[in-house]
Coordinates of C-alpha atoms in Angstrom, one line a residue:
Chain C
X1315 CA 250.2 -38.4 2.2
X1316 CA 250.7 -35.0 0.3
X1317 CA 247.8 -32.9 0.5
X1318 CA 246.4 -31.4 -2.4
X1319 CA 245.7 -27.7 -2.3
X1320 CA 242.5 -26.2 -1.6
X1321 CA 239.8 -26.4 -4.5
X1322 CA 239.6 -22.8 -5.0
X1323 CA 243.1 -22.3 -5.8
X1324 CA 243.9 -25.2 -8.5
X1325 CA 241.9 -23.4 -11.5
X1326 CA 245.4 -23.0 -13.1
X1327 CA 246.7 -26.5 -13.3
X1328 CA 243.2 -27.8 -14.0
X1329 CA 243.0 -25.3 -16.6
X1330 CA 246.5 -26.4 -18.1
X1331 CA 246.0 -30.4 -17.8
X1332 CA 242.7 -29.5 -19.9
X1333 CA 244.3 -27.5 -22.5
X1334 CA 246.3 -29.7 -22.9
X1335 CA 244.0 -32.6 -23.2
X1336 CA 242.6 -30.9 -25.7
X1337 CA 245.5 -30.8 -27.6
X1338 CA 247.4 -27.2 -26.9
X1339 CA 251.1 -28.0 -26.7
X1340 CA 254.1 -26.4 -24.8
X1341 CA 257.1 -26.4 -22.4
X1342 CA 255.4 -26.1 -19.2
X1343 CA 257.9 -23.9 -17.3
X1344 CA 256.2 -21.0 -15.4
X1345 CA 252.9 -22.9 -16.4
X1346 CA 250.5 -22.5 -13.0
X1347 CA 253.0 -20.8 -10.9
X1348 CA 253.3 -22.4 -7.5
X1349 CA 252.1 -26.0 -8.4
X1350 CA 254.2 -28.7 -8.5
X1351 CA 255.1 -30.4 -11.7
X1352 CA 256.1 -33.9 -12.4
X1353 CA 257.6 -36.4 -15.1
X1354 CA 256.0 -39.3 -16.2
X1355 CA 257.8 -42.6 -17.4
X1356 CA 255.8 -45.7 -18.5
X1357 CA 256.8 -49.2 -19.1
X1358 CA 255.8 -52.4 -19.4
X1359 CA 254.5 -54.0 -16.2
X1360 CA 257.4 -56.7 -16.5
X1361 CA 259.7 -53.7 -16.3
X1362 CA 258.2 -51.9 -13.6
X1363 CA 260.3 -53.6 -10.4
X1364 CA 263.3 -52.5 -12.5
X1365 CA 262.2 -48.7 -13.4
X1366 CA 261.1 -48.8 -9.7
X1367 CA 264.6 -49.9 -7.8
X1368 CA 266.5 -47.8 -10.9
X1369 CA 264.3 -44.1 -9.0
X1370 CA 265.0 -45.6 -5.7
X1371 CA 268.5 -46.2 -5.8
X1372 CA 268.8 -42.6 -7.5
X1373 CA 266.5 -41.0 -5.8
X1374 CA 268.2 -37.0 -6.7
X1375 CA 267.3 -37.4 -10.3
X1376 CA 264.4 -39.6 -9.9
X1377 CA 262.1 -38.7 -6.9
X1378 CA 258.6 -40.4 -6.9
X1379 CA 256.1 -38.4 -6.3
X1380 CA 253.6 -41.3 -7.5
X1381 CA 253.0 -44.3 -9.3
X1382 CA 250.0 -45.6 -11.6
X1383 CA 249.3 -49.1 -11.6
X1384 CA 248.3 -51.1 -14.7
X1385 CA 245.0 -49.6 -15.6
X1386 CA 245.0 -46.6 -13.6
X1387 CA 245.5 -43.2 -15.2
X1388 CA 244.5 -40.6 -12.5
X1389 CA 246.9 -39.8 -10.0
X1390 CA 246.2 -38.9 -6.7
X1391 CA 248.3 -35.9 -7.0
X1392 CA 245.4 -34.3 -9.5
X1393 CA 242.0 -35.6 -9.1
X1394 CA 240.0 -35.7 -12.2
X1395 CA 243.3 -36.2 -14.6
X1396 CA 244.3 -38.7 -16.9
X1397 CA 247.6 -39.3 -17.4
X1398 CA 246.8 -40.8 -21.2
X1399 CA 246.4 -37.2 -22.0
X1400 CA 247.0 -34.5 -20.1
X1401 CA 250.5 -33.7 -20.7
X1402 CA 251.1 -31.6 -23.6
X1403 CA 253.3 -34.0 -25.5
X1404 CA 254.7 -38.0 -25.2
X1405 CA 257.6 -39.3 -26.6
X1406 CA 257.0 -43.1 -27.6
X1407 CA 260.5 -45.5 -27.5
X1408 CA 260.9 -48.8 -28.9
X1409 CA 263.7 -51.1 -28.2
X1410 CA 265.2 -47.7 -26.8
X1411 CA 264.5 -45.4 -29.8
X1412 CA 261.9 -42.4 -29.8
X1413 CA 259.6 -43.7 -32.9
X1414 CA 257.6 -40.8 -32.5
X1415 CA 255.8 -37.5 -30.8
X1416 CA 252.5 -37.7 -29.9
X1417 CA 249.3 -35.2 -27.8
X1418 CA 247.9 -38.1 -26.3
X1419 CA 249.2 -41.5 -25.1
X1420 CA 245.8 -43.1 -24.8
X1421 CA 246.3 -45.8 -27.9
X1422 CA 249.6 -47.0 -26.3
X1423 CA 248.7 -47.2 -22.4
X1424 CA 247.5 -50.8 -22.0
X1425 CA 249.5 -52.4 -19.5
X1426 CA 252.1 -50.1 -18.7
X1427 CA 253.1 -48.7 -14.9
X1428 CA 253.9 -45.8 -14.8
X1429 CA 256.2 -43.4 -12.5
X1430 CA 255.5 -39.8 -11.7
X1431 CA 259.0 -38.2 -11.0
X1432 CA 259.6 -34.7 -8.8
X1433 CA 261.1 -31.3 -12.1
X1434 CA 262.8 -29.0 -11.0
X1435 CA 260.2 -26.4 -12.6
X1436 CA 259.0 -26.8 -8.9
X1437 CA 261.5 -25.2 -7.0
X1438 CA 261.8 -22.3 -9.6
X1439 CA 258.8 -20.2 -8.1
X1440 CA 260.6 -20.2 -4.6
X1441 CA 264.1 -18.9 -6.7
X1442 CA 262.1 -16.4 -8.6
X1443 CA 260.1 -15.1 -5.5
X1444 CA 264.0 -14.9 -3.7
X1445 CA 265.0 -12.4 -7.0
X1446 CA 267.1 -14.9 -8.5
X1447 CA 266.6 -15.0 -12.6
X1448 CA 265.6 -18.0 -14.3
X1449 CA 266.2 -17.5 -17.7
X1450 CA 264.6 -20.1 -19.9
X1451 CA 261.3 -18.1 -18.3
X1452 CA 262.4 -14.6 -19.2
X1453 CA 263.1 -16.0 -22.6
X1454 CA 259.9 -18.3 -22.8
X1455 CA 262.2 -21.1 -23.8
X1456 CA 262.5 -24.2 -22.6
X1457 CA 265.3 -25.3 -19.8
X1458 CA 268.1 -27.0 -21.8
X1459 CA 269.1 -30.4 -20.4
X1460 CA 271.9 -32.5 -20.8
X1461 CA 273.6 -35.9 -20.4
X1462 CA 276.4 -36.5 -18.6
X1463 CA 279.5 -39.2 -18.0
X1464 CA 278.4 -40.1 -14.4
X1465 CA 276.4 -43.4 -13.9
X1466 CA 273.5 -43.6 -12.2
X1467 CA 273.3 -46.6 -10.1
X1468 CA 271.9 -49.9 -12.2
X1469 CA 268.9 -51.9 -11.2
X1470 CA 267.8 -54.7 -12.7
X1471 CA 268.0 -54.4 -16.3
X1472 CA 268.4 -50.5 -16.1
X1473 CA 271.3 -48.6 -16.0
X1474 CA 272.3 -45.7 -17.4
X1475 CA 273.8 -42.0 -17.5
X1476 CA 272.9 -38.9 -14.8
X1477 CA 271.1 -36.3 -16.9
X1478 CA 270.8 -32.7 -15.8
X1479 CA 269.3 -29.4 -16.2
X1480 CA 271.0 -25.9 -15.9
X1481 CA 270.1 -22.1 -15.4
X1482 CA 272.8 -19.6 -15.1
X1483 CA 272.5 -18.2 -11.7
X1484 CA 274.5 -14.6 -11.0
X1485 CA 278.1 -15.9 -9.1
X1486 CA 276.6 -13.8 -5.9
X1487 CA 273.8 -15.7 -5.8
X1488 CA 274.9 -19.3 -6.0
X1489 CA 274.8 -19.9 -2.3
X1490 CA 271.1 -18.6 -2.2
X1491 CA 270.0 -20.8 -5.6
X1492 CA 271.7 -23.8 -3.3
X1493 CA 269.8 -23.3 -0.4
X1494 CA 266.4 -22.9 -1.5
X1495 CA 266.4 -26.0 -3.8
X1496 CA 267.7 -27.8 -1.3
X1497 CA 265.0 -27.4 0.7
X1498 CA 263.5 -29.7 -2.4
X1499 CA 264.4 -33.3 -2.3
X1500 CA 261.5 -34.6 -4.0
X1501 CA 261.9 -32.2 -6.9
X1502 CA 265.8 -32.9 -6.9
X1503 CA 266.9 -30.9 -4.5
X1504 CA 270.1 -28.9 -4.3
X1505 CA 272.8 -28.5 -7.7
X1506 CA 274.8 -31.9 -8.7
X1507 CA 277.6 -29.3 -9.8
X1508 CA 278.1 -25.6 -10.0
X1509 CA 280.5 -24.4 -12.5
X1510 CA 282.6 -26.4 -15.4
X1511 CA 280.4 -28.0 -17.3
X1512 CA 283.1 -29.8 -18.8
X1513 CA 283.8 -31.8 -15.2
X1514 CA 280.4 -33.4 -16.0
X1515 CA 280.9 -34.5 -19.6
X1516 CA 279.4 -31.6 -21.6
X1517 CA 281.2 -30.6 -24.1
X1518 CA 279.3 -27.6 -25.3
X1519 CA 276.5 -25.4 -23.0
X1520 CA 275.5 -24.2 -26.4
X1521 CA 274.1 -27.6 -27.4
X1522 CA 271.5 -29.3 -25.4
X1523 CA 270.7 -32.7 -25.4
X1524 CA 267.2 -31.6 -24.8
X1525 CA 265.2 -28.4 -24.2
X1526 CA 266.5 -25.1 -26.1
X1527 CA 270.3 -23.8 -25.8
X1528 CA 270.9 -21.3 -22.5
X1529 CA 272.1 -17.8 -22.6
X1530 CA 274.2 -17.4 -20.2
X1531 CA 275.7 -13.7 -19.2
X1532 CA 278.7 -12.3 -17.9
X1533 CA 278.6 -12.6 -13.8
X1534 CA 276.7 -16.0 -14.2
X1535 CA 277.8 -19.0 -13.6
X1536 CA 275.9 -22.5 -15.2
X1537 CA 274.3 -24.5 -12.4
X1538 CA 273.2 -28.0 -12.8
X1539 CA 270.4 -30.0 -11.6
X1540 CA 269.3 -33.7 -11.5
X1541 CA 267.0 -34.1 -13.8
X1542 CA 264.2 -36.0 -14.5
X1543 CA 265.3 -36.7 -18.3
X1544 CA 267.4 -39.4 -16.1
X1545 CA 265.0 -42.3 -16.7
X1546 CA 264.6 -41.2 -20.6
X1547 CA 268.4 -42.0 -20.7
X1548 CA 268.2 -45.3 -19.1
X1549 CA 265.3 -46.1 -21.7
X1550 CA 267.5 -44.9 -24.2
X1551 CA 270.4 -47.1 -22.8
X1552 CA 268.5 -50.4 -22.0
X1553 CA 266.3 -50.7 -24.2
X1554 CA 262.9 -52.1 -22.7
X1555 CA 260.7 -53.1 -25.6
X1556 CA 258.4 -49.9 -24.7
X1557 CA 258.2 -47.5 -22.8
X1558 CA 255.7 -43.8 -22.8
X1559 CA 257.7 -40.4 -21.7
X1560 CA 256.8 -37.1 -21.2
X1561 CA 258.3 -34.9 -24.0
X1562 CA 261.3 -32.7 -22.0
X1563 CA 260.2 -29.9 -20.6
X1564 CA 256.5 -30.9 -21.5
X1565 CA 255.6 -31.9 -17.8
X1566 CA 252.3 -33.0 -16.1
X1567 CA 251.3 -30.4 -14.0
X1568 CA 249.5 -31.6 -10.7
X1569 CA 247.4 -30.1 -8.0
X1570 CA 250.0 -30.2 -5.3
X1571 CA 251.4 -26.5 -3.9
X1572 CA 255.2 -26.4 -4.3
X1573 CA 255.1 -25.9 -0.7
X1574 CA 254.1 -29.2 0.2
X1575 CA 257.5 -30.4 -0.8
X1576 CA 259.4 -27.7 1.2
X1577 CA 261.1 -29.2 4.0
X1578 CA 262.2 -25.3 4.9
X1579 CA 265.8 -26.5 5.5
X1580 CA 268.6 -27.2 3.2
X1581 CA 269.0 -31.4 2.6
Chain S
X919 CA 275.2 -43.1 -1.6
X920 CA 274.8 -43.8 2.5
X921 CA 278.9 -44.2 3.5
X922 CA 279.8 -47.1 5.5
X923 CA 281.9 -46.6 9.2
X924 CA 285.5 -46.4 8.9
X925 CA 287.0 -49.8 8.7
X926 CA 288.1 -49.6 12.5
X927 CA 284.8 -48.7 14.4
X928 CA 282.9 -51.6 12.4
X929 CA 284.3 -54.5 14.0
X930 CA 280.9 -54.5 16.5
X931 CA 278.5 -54.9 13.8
X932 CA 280.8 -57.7 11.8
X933 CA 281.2 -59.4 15.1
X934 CA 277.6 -59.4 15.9
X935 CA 276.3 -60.5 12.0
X936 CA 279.5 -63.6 12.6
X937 CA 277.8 -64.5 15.6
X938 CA 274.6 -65.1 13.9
X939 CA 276.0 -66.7 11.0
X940 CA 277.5 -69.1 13.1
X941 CA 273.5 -69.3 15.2
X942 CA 273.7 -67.4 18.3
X943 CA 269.8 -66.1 18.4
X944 CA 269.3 -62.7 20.3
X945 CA 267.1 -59.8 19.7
X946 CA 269.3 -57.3 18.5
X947 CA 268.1 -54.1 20.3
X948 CA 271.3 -53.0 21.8
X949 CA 273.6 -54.8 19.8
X950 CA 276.2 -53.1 18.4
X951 CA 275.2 -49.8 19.3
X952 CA 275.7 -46.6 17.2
X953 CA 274.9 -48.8 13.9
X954 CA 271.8 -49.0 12.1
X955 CA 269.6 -51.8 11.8
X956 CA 267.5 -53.0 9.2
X957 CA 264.1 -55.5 8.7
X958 CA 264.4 -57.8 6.1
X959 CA 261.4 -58.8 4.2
X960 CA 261.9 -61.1 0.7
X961 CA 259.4 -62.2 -2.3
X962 CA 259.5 -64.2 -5.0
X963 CA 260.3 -61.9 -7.8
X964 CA 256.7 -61.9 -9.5
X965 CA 255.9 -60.1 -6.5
X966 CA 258.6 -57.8 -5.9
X967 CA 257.1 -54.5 -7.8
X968 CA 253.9 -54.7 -5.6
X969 CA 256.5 -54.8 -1.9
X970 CA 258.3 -52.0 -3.1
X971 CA 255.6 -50.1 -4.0
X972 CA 254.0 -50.9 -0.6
X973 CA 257.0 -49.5 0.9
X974 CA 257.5 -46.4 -1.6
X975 CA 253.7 -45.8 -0.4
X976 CA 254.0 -46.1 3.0
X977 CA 257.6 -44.8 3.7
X978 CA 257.0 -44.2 7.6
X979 CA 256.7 -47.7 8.3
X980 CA 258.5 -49.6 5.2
X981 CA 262.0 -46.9 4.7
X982 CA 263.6 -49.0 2.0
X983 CA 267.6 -49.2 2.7
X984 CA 268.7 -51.2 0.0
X985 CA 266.9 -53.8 -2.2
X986 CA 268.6 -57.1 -2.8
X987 CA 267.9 -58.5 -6.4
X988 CA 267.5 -62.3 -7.3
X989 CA 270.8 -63.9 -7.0
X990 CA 272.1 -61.0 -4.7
X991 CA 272.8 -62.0 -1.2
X992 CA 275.3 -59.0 0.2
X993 CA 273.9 -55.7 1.0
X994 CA 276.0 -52.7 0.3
X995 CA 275.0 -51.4 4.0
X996 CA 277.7 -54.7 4.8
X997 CA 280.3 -55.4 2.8
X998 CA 280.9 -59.3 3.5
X999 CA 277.4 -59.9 4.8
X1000 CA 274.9 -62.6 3.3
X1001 CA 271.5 -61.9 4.0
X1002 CA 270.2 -65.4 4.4
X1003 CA 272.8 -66.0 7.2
X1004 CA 273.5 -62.7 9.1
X1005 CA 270.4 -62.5 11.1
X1006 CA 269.9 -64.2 14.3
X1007 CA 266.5 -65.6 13.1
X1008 CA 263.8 -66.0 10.4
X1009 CA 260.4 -66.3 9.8
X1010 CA 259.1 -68.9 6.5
X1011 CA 255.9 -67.8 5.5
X1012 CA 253.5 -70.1 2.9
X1013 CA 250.3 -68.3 1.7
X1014 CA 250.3 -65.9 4.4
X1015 CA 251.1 -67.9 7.2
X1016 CA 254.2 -68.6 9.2
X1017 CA 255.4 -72.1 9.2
X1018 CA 258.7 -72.2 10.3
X1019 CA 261.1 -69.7 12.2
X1020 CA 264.7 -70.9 11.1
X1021 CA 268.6 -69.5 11.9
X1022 CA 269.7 -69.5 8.1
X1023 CA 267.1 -68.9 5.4
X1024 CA 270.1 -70.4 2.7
X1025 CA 267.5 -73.4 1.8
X1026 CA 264.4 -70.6 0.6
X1027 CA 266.5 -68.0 -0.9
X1028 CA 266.6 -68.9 -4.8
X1029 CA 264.2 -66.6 -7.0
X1030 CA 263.6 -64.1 -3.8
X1031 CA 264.0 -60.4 -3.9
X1032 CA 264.7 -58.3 -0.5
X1033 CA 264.4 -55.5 0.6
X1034 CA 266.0 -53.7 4.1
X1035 CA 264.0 -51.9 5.8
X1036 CA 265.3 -49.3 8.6
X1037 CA 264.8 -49.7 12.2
X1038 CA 263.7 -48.3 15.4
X1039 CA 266.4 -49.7 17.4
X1040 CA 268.7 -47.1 14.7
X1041 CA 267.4 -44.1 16.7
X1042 CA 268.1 -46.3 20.3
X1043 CA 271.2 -44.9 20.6
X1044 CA 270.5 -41.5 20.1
X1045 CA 267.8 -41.7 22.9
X1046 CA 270.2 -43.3 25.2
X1047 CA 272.3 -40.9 24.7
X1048 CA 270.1 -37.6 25.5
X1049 CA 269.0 -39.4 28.9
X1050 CA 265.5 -41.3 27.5
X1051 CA 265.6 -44.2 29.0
X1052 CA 265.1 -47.3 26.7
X1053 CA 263.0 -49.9 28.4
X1054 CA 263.0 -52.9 26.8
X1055 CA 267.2 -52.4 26.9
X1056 CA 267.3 -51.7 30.5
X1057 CA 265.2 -55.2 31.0
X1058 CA 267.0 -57.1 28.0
X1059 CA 263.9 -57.7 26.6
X1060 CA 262.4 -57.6 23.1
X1061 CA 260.6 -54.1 21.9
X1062 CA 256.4 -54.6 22.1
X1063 CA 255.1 -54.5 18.5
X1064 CA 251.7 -54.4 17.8
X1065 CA 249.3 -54.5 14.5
X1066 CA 246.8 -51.6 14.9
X1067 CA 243.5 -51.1 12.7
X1068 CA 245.0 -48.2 10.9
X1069 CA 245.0 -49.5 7.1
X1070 CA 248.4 -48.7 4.8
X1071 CA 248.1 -47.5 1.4
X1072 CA 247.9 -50.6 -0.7
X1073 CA 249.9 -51.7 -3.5
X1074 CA 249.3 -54.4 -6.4
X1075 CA 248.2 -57.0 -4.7
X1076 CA 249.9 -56.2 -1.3
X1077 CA 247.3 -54.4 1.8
X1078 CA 247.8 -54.4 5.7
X1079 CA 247.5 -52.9 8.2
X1080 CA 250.0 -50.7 10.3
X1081 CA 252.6 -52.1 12.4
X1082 CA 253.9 -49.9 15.6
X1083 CA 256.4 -50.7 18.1
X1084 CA 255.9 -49.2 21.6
X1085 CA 258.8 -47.1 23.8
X1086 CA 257.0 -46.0 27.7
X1087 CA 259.0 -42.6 28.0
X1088 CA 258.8 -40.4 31.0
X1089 CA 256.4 -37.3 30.6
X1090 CA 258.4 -34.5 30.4
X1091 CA 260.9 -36.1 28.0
X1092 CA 258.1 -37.0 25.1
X1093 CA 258.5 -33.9 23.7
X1094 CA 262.1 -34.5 23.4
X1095 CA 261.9 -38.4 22.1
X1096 CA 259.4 -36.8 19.3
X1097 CA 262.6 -34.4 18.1
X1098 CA 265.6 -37.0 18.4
X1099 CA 263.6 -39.6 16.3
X1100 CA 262.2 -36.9 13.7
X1101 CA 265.8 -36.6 13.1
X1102 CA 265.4 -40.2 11.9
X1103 CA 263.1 -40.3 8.4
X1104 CA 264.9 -43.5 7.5
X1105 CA 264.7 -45.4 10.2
X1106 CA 260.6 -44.2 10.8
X1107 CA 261.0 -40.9 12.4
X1108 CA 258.8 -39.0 15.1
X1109 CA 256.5 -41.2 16.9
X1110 CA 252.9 -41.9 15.0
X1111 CA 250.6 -41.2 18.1
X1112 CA 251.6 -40.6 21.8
X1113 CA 249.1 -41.8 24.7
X1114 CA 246.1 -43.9 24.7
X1115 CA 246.9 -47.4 22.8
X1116 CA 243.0 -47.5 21.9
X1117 CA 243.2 -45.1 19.6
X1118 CA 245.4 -47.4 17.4
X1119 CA 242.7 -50.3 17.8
X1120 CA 246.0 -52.1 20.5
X1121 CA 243.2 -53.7 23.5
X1122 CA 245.9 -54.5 25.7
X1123 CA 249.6 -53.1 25.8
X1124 CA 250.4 -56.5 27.7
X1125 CA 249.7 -58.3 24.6
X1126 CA 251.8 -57.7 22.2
X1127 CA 251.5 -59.1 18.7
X1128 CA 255.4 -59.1 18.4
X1129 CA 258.1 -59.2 21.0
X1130 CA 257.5 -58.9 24.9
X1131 CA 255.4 -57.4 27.2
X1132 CA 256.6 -54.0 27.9
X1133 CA 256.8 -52.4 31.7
X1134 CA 255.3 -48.9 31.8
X1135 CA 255.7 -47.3 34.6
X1136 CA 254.0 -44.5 36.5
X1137 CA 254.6 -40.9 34.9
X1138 CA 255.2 -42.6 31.8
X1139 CA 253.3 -42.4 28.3
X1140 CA 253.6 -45.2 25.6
X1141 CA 254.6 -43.6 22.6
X1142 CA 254.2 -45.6 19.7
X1143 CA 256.4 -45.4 16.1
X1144 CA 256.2 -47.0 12.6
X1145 CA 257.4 -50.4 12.6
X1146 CA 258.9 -52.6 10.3
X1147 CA 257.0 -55.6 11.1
X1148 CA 254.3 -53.7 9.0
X1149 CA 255.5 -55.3 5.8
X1150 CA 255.0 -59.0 7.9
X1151 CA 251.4 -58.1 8.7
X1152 CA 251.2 -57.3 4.6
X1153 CA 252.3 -61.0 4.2
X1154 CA 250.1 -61.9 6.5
X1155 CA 247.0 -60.0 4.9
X1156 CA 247.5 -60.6 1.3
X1157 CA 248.9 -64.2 1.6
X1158 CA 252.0 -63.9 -1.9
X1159 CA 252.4 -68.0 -1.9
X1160 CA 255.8 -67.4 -0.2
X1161 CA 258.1 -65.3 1.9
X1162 CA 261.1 -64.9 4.2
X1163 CA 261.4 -62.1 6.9
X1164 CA 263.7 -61.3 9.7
X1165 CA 262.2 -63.0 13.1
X1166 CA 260.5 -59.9 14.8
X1167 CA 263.1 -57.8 17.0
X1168 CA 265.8 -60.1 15.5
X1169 CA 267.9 -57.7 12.8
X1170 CA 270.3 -57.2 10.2
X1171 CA 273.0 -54.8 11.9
X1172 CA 274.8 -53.2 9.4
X1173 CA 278.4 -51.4 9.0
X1174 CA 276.4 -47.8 8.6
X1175 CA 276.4 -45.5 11.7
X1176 CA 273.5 -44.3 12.9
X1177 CA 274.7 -40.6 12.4
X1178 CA 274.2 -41.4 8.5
X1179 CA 270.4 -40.9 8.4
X1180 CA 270.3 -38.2 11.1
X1181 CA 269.2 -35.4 8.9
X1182 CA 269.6 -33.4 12.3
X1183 CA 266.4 -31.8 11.9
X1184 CA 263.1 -32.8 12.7
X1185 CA 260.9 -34.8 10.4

């Protein structure tokens, strides 16, 4: 069980999930520093074995961190939250299209399950605190994300494509930015590829799939991450007749200390 | 992806899983040692979401190895195996009650989903080898398994109760059992309590619910870990209308060496 942290320190993701609920919207990278943040995917309960088995068969881009049966909307991982609303913005699929962009979920919940899947925004308090850059924070953009050629493992009715994000890490400090997200799994632990972006499909840096385009500088070299956009593709792929996501990079920000997923040594 | 052994070193495991398919009936502690073993526990397909959320909830007991999907028989842990075959024996459940222990579970398998579970017996070897002596081996005996009062997280419509199996290890060699089967996360890891069996609601370590009687002996502590009969006592407890599991202490050996989920640090 993942321990929450202590009540006097978890004003700043309380104070986010509420903002939010009450309608402020953006990209909640650097958002209370320290706490760990999560994606949400939602389907219909006849899909959830399959959206299930599809994290647990790729569990790098698709740790659980926790799951919300039909009719439940808090997660244990924030008490007092509702995941209807506190996120700053939903995408809503049909038949594996986004139909539309919405502040709050509530109107579509009934009868969905839905997973809450380990971002990488996690692990980037423990790389800024080492001195490594993250630049979509020093720009106060949004990560930029991507898809890529390589599979994910199918399950059920599910399949499709790895998706990933990137920061461009100085070439002297690659080795560092692999270590400390390593010690990550459950917020996708350690790079998928460091270098060519090409190797992985992507045929320009300079246009995202999702999230804002990088700036990358001389000395840097891109370094990708599984990424929780992963089951977004898959809904876009195999088309379930629903299905509720967080907007990328709009993440729902828990009560749980980046710590607690820290298993201090590279995976 | 867990790799399989090389093609040479696997013929122990085949040989054993050939045996069964042909019914020999042994507990499998021992068998084939160096390879990991798995529980089996299957579900009609209507209740397949709730089992693998019980086991995504409670990983120490329930670490899912592979999932089989309706219509799938062969585990990718075993390239050639068939589920309903390869294990010495089975246990038929109706409503939550055992009705029939059989050698091939061929006649019950249509509709079924199943999921692997890892093994105590995985981390056997490894204890063996660092000089803990492994009781229930040294007698040829089954492991003692017991339910406890400690409740799992529940999940759908699945609840139950803990499931531990029970190791006597010498004093002065606890401390060294706990760090060989942290190593382990996939097969259940460190031990859940060490020393006095009350404590886990157990009355009488001669009893056990599962397997044989152990033989503790003086200087010795019973240390107790996770169990993969857990998911059985679920059955048990929360009555789905039908079910298949291995026979308790009676595995599915597969073609992956233990050395695969030794993380080689402590849980």
């Amino acid at each position: 069980m993942v321990r929450l942290a202590p009540e006097e320190l978890r004003r700043a993701a309380r104070d986010a999930r509420a903002a939010y609920r009450s309608g402020h919207v953006e990209p909640t990278s650097g958002v209370a520093p320290g706490f760990t943040q999560a994606n949400l995917v939602a389907v219909p309960a006849d899909w959830a074995f399959d959206l299930l088995l599809f994290a647990q068969r790729n569990p790098q881009p698709c740790p659980v961190l926790d799951v919300l049966e039909v009719g439940q909307v808090e997660s244990a991982l924030a008490p007092g939250s509702d995941a209807r609303t506190d996120l700053p913005a939903y995408r809503v699929f049909r038949d594996g299209r986004v139909v539309e962009e919405v502040r709050d979920a509530t109107p579509y919940w009934d009868g969905l399950v839905a997973l809450l899947i380990g971002c990488s925004f996690t692990f980037e308090t423990p790389l800024l605190e080492a001195g490594i850059p993250v630049r979509h924070q020093e720009l106060d953009r949004n990560v930029p994300m991507y898809r890529t050629d390589r599979a994910c493992a199918p399950a059920g009715r599910l399949r499709g494509d790895l998706g990933v994000s990137m920061r461009p890490v100085p070439a002297d400090r690659v080795a560092d930015a692999v270590a400390i997200t390593g010690r990550f799994p459950a917020v996708h632990g350690a790079p998928v590829h460091v270098g060519d972006p090409a190797e992985l499909g992507i045929s320009s840096l300079d246009s995202p799939d999702f999230g804002d385009p990088p700036v990358v500088r001389d000395g840097e070299v891109p370094v990708f991450w599984a990424c929780g956009v992963t089951p977004q593709a898959a809904v876009l792929a195999s088309r379930p007749p629903f299905a509720i996501t967080h907007a990328p990079g709009h993440m729902f920000v828990t009560d749980v200390l980046d710590r607690e997923y820290d298993t201090g040594l590279p995976s």
